Tab-separated table of C-alpha atoms in Angstrom:
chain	number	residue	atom	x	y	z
A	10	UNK	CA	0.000	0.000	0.000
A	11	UNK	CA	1.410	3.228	-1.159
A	12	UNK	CA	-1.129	5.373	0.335
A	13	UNK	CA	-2.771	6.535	-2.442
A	14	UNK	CA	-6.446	7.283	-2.228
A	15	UNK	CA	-8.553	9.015	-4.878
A	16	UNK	CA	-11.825	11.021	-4.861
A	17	UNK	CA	-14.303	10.920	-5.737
A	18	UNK	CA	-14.632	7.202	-6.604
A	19	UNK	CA	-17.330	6.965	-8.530
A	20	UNK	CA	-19.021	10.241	-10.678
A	21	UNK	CA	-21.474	10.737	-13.027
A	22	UNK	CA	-22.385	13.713	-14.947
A	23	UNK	CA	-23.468	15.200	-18.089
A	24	UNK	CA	-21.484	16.068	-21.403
A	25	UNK	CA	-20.158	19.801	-21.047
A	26	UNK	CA	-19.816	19.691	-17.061
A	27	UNK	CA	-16.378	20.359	-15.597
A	28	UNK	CA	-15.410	17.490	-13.848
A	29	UNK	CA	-12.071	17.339	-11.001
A	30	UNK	CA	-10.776	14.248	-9.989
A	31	UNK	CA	-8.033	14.011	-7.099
A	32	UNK	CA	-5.243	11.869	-6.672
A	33	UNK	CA	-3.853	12.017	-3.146
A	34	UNK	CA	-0.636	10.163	-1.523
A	35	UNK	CA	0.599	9.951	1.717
A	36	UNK	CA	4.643	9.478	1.021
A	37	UNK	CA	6.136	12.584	-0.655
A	38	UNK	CA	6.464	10.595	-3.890
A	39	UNK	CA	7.888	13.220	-6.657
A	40	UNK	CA	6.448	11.137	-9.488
A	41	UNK	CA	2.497	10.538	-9.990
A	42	UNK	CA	0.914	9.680	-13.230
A	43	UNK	CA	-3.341	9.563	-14.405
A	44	UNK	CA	-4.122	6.927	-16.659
A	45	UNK	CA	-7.542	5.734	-18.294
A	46	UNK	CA	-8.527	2.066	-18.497
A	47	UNK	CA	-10.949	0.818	-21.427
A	48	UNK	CA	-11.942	-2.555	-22.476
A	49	UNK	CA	-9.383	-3.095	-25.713
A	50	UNK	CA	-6.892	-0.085	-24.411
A	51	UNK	CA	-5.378	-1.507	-21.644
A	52	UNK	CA	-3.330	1.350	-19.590
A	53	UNK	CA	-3.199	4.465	-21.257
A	54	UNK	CA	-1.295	7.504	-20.251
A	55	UNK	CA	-3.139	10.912	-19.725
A	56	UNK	CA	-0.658	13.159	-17.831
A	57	UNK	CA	2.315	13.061	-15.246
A	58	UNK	CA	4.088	14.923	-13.432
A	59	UNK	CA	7.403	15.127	-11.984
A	60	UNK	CA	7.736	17.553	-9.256
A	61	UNK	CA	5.417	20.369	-7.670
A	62	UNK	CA	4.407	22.801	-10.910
A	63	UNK	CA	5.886	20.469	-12.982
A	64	UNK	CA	3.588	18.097	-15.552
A	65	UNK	CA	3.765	16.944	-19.033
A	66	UNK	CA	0.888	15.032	-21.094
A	67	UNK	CA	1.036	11.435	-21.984
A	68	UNK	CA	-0.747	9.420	-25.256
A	69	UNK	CA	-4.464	10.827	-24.759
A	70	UNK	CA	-4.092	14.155	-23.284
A	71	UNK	CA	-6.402	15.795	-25.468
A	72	UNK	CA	-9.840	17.385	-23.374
A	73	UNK	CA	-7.690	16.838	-19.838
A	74	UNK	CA	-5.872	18.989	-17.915
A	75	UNK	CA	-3.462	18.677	-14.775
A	76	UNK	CA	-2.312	20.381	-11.437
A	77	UNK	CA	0.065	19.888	-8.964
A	78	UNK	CA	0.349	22.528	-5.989
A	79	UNK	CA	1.841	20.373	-3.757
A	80	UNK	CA	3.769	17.131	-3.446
A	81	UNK	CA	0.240	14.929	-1.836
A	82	UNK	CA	-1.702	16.675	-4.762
A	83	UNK	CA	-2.371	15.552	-8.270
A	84	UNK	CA	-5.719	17.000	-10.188
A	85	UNK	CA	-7.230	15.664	-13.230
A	86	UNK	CA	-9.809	18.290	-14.800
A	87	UNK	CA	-11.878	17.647	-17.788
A	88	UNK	CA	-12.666	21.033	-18.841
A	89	UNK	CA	-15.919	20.000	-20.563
A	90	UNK	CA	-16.621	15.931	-20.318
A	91	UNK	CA	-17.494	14.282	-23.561
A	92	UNK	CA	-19.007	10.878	-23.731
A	93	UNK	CA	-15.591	9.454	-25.151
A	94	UNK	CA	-14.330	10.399	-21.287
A	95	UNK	CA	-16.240	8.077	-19.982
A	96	UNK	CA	-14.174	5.362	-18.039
A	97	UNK	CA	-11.861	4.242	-15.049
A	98	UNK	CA	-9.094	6.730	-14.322
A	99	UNK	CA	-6.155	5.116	-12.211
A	100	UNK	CA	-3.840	7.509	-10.438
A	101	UNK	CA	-0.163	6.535	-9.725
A	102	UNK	CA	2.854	7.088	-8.128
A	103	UNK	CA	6.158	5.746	-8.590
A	104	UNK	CA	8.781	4.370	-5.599
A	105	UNK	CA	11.162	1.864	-5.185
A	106	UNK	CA	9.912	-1.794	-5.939
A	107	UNK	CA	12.434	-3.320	-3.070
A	108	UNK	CA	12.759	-6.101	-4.902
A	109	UNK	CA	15.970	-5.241	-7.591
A	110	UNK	CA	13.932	-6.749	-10.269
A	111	UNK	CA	16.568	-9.266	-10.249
A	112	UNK	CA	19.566	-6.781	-10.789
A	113	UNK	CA	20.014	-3.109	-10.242
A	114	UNK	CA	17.485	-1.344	-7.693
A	115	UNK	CA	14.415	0.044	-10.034
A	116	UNK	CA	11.800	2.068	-9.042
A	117	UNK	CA	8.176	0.954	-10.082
A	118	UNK	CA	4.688	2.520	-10.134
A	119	UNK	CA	2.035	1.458	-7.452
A	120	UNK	CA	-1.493	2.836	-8.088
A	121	UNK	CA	-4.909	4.029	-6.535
A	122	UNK	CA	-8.133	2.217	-6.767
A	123	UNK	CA	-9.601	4.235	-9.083
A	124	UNK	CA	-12.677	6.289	-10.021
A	125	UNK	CA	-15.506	5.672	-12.195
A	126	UNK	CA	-16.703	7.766	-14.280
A	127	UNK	CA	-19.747	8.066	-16.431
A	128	UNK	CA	-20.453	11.063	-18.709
A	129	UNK	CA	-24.066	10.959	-19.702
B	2	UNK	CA	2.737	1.103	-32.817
B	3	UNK	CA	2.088	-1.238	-29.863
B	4	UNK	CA	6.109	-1.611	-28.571
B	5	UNK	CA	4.860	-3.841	-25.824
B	6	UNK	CA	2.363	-6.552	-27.009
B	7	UNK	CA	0.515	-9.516	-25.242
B	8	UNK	CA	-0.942	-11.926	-28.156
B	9	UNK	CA	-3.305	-13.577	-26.218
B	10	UNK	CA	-6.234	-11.484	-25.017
B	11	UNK	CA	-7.504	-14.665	-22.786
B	12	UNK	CA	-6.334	-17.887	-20.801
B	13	UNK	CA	-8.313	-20.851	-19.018
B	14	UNK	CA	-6.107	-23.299	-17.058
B	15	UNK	CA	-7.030	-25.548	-14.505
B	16	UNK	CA	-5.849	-25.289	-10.560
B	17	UNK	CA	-2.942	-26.605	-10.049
B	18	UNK	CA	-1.488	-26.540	-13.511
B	19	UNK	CA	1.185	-23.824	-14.527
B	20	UNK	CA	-0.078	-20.716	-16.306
B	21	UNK	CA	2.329	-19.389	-18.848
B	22	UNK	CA	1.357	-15.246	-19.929
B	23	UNK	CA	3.267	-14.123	-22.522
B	24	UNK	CA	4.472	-10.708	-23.717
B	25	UNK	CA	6.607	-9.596	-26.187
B	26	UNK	CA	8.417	-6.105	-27.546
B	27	UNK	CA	10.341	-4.238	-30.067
B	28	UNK	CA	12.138	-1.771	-28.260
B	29	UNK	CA	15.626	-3.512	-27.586
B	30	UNK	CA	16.343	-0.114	-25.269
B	31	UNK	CA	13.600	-1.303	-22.662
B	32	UNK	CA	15.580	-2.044	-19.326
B	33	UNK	CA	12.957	-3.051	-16.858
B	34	UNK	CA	10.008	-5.443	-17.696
B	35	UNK	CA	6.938	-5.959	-15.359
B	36	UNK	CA	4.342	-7.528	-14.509
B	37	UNK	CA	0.952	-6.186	-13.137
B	38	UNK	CA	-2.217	-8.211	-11.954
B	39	UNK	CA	-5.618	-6.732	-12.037
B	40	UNK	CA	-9.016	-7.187	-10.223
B	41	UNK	CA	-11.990	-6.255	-11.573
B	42	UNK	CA	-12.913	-2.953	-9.739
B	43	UNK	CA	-9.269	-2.171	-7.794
B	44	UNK	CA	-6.291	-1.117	-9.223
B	45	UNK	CA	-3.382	-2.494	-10.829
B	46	UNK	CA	-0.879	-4.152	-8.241
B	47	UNK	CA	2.765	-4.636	-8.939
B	48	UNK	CA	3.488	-8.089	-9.127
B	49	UNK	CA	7.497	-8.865	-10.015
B	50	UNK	CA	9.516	-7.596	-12.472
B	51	UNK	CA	13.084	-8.283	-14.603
B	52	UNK	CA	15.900	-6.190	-15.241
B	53	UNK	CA	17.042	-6.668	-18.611
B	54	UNK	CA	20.707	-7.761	-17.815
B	55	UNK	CA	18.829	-10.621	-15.917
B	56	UNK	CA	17.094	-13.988	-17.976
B	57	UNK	CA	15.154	-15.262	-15.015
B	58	UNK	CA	13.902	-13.642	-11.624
B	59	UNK	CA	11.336	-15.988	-9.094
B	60	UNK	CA	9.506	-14.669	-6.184
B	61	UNK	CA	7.530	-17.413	-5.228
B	62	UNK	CA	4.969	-19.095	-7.449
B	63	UNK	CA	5.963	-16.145	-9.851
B	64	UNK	CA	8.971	-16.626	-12.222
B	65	UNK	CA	9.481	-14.361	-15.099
B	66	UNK	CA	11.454	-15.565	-17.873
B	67	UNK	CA	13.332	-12.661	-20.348
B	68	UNK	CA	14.660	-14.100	-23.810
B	69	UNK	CA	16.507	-10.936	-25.053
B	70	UNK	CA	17.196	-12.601	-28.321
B	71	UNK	CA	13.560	-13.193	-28.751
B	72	UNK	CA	12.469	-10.269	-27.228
B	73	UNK	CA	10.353	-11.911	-25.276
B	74	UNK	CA	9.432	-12.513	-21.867
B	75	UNK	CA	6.841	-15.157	-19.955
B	76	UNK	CA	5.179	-15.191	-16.627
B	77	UNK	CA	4.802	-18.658	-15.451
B	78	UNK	CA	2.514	-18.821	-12.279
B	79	UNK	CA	3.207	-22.481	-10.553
B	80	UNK	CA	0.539	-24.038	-9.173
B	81	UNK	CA	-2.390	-21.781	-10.318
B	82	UNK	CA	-5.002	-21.044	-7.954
B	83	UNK	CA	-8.574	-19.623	-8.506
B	84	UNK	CA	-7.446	-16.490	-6.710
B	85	UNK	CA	-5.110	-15.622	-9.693
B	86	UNK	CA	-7.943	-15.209	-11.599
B	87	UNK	CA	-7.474	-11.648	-12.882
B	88	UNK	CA	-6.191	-9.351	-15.946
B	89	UNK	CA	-2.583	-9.491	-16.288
B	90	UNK	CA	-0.315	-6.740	-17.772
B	91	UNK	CA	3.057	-6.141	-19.281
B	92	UNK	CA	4.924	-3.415	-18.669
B	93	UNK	CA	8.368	-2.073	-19.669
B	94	UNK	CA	10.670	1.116	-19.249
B	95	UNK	CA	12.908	3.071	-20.783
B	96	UNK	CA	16.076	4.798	-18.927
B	97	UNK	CA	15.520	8.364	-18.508
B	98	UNK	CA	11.941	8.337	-19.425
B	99	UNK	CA	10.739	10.003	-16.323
B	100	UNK	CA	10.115	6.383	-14.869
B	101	UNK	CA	6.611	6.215	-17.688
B	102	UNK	CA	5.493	2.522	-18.050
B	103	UNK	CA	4.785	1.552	-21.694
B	104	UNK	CA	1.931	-1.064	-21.242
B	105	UNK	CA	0.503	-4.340	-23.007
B	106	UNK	CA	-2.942	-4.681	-23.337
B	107	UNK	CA	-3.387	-7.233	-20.871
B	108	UNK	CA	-4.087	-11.082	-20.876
B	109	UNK	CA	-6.886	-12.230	-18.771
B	110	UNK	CA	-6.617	-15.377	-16.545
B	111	UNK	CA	-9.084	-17.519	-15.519
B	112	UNK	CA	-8.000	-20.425	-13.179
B	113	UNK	CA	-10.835	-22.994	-12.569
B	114	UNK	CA	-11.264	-25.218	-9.928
């Protein structure tokens, strides 16, 4: 447990409606990522970022937007949710795996439990 | 173009038997593989992973297997129980990449009693 949570965990709302989902952690992790999950997509990378202020956009960054204020705080926004938004968003944050992998000490992402959500 | 790829979207094995995912990729720069397990409704949880310089690591009833050459690697779960019973991803990074995972699509396991 990396003591992530997320909030809201389950939304619903109509097309046009700002919507804010928060990622929160407990561990002063610098990295976090958001990803979407849809049936035939697998993991797919919205934004991350890498420090406080400091975010870049993954492979489907289009319609979302990010914040980070402060280290505990990562924001997903979609400025206007579309239909095509609707799905299971997975925050993440990446730390040391403790395990080596097997050879040199690697770091590896550990994740929330998610939110739904359903644009109507 | 999927770099990381798992073949088989599905796979039914009986309890007690081995289950063998498989994954491969065409990104010979990739130095970490890994392996993720998913339950319907939670998150994706780490499960064990490979550095590249390495061909086998085991924690467990989890061995992964990496054939460079092939570019290939295989998750062999030994015995299976009903409780592995989940969606199963490949994962692999790239040094200096800002630690980003670059995902499979997932193979999902069914283990029957």
């Amino acid at each position: 447990d990396a003591g992530i949570t997320q909030s809201p965990r389950h939304k619903v709302t109509e097309t046009g409606t700002p919507v804010t989902l928060r990622c929160h952690q407990t561990e002063n992790h610098r990295y976090m990522y958001w990803y979407r999950q849809d049936p035939g997509h697998g993991l797919r990378l919205i934004h991350y970022s890498y420090g406080v202020k400091d975010t870049d956009k993954g492979e489907v960054s289009d319609g979302y937007s990010v914040s980070r204020s402060k280290t505990e705080d990562f924001l997903l926004t979609l400025e206007s949710a579309t239909s095509s938004q609707t799905s299971v968003y997975f925050c993440a944050i990446s730390a040391a795996s403790g395990t080596g992998g097997g050879g040199p000490f690697q770091e590896t992402q550990y994740f929330g439990p998610g939110t739904r959500l359903l644009v109507l | 173009d999927q770099q990381v790829k798992q073949n088989s979207p599905s796979l039914s094995v009986q309890e007690g038997r081995i289950s063998i995912l498989n994954c491969d990729y065409t990104n010979s720069m990739f130095d970490y593989f890994l392996w993720y397990k998913k339950y319907p409704a939670e998150g994706p949880t780490f499960l064990i992973s490979i550095s590249s310089i390495k061909d086998k690591n085991e924690d467990g009833r989890f061995t992964v297997f990496l054939n460079k050459s092939a570019k290939h690697l295989s998750l062999h779960i030994v015995p299976s129980q009903p409780g592995d019973s989940a969606v199963y991803f490949c994962a692999a990074t790239l040094p200096g990449n800002n630690r980003k995972l670059i995902w499979g699509l997932g193979t999902s396991l069914a283990v029957n009693p």
